[in-house]
Amino acid sequence: EDQVTQSPEALRLQEGESSSLNCSYTVSGLRGLFWYRQDPGKGPEFLFTLYSAGEEKEKERLKATLTKKESFLHITAPKPEDSATYLCAVLPEGAGTYKYIFGTGTRLKVLA
Amino acid sequence: DGGITQSPKYLFRKEGQNVTLSCEQNLNHDAMYWYRQDPGQGLRLIYYSQIVNDFQKGDIAEGYSVSREKKESFPLTVTSAQKNPTAFYLCASSTSEFDTQYFGPGTRLTVL
């Protein structure tokens, strides 16, 4: 069964304390992996799409990487405004496959 | 400004009522989606539409209905048959069913 697991469920960091969020997935084939940021009471905001193992993408303090089994979202020198829930989703390969599979998210709190 | 709008932001439903949630996009996207988000769970797909006048059930379609009469619009009706409708509802769209999905701001539905 296709599955996405995010860890940790929650993470508290001091401002400037770098860390990584993990998204592990089990699918027969990967069409794409997506990272989103979600603030409380709002819709998810798109961050990155990764398509193949070894691919990396960066945006400000965030860097996403992809292997054949997992993706990491690295946060370098975070600031309080980076506090949010980070969601990971995968789109499996296969005929007629259209559904994203979402993880339950990592709630990040950055303390000043 | 291109984007996805959802209305209302908050909606209250009495027992036995049908309510309709609005989703409009001006991104010229062909595919549109409705998700339900509950605390501690990943986003779950209710319905999706790849093209005007066509839509398919997702994983949790029971008690919901949709229409896609215009490319820009994909309204969701929560019927009285949906026994536990209190949740945060998210609409998304993408260029095609295999591309990155972009989300609207969400509608929070509460049953009184």
PDB file of N, CA, C and O in Angstrom, chain A residues 3-7 22-26 33 35 69-72 88 90:
ATOM      1  N   GLN A   3       2.201   4.772   0.900  1.00  0.00           N
ATOM      2  CA  GLN A   3       2.158   5.411   2.208  1.00  0.00           C
ATOM      3  C   GLN A   3       3.194   6.531   2.300  1.00  0.00           C
ATOM      4  O   GLN A   3       4.265   6.453   1.689  1.00  0.00           O
ATOM      5  N   VAL A   4       2.844   7.563   3.080  1.00  0.00           N
ATOM      6  CA  VAL A   4       3.770   8.670   3.351  1.00  0.00           C
ATOM      7  C   VAL A   4       3.803   8.896   4.858  1.00  0.00           C
ATOM      8  O   VAL A   4       2.745   9.036   5.477  1.00  0.00           O
ATOM      9  N   THR A   5       5.000   8.954   5.419  1.00  0.00           N
ATOM     10  CA  THR A   5       5.162   9.161   6.855  1.00  0.00           C
ATOM     11  C   THR A   5       6.092  10.332   7.088  1.00  0.00           C
ATOM     12  O   THR A   5       7.201  10.363   6.555  1.00  0.00           O
ATOM     13  N   GLN A   6       5.648  11.287   7.899  1.00  0.00           N
ATOM     14  CA  GLN A   6       6.475  12.444   8.213  1.00  0.00           C
ATOM     15  C   GLN A   6       6.928  12.376   9.668  1.00  0.00           C
ATOM     16  O   GLN A   6       6.172  11.982  10.557  1.00  0.00           O
ATOM     17  N   SER A   7       8.173  12.790   9.883  1.00  0.00           N
ATOM     18  CA  SER A   7       8.709  12.826  11.243  1.00  0.00           C
ATOM     19  C   SER A   7       9.666  13.994  11.396  1.00  0.00           C
ATOM     20  O   SER A   7      10.298  14.422  10.419  1.00  0.00           O
ATOM     21  N   ASN A  22      11.703  15.089   7.994  1.00  0.00           N
ATOM     22  CA  ASN A  22      11.786  13.906   7.153  1.00  0.00           C
ATOM     23  C   ASN A  22      10.424  13.517   6.576  1.00  0.00           C
ATOM     24  O   ASN A  22       9.397  13.637   7.245  1.00  0.00           O
ATOM     25  N   CYS A  23      10.442  13.068   5.334  1.00  0.00           N
ATOM     26  CA  CYS A  23       9.264  12.519   4.679  1.00  0.00           C
ATOM     27  C   CYS A  23       9.680  11.203   4.016  1.00  0.00           C
ATOM     28  O   CYS A  23      10.405  11.222   3.015  1.00  0.00           O
ATOM     29  N   SER A  24       9.251  10.095   4.593  1.00  0.00           N
ATOM     30  CA  SER A  24       9.571   8.806   3.984  1.00  0.00           C
ATOM     31  C   SER A  24       8.341   8.279   3.251  1.00  0.00           C
ATOM     32  O   SER A  24       7.215   8.490   3.704  1.00  0.00           O
ATOM     33  N   TYR A  25       8.567   7.616   2.140  1.00  0.00           N
ATOM     34  CA  TYR A  25       7.431   7.179   1.337  1.00  0.00           C
ATOM     35  C   TYR A  25       7.631   5.754   0.827  1.00  0.00           C
ATOM     36  O   TYR A  25       8.761   5.300   0.625  1.00  0.00           O
ATOM     37  N   THR A  26       6.508   5.087   0.620  1.00  0.00           N
ATOM     38  CA  THR A  26       6.500   3.742   0.049  1.00  0.00           C
ATOM     39  C   THR A  26       5.516   3.757  -1.104  1.00  0.00           C
ATOM     40  O   THR A  26       4.304   3.806  -0.893  1.00  0.00           O
ATOM     41  N   LEU A  33       7.268  14.433  -5.767  1.00  0.00           N
ATOM     42  CA  LEU A  33       7.124  14.639  -4.327  1.00  0.00           C
ATOM     43  C   LEU A  33       7.017  16.137  -4.096  1.00  0.00           C
ATOM     44  O   LEU A  33       7.765  16.923  -4.686  1.00  0.00           O
ATOM     45  N   TRP A  35       6.371  19.517  -1.358  1.00  0.00           N
ATOM     46  CA  TRP A  35       6.402  20.088  -0.018  1.00  0.00           C
ATOM     47  C   TRP A  35       5.536  21.342   0.001  1.00  0.00           C
ATOM     48  O   TRP A  35       5.594  22.184  -0.915  1.00  0.00           O
ATOM     49  N   LYS A  69      13.833   6.735  -1.211  1.00  0.00           N
ATOM     50  CA  LYS A  69      12.911   6.318  -0.151  1.00  0.00           C
ATOM     51  C   LYS A  69      12.413   7.467   0.710  1.00  0.00           C
ATOM     52  O   LYS A  69      11.465   7.295   1.480  1.00  0.00           O
ATOM     53  N   GLU A  70      13.068   8.633   0.626  1.00  0.00           N
ATOM     54  CA  GLU A  70      12.681   9.718   1.517  1.00  0.00           C
ATOM     55  C   GLU A  70      13.107  11.069   0.970  1.00  0.00           C
ATOM     56  O   GLU A  70      13.949  11.165   0.067  1.00  0.00           O
ATOM     57  N   SER A  71      12.514  12.082   1.575  1.00  0.00           N
ATOM     58  CA  SER A  71      12.881  13.451   1.264  1.00  0.00           C
ATOM     59  C   SER A  71      13.129  14.175   2.580  1.00  0.00           C
ATOM     60  O   SER A  71      12.501  13.863   3.602  1.00  0.00           O
ATOM     61  N   PHE A  72      14.055  15.116   2.542  1.00  0.00           N
ATOM     62  CA  PHE A  72      14.331  15.943   3.703  1.00  0.00           C
ATOM     63  C   PHE A  72      14.066  17.405   3.353  1.00  0.00           C
ATOM     64  O   PHE A  72      14.381  17.855   2.254  1.00  0.00           O
ATOM     65  N   CYS A  88       4.091  17.055   3.381  1.00  0.00           N
ATOM     66  CA  CYS A  88       4.728  16.353   2.275  1.00  0.00           C
ATOM     67  C   CYS A  88       3.652  15.543   1.565  1.00  0.00           C
ATOM     68  O   CYS A  88       2.753  14.990   2.219  1.00  0.00           O
ATOM     69  N   VAL A  90       3.107  12.786  -2.038  1.00  0.00           N
ATOM     70  CA  VAL A  90       3.706  12.098  -3.180  1.00  0.00           C
ATOM     71  C   VAL A  90       2.618  11.790  -4.205  1.00  0.00           C
ATOM     72  O   VAL A  90       1.461  11.580  -3.854  1.00  0.00           O
TER      73      VAL A  90
END
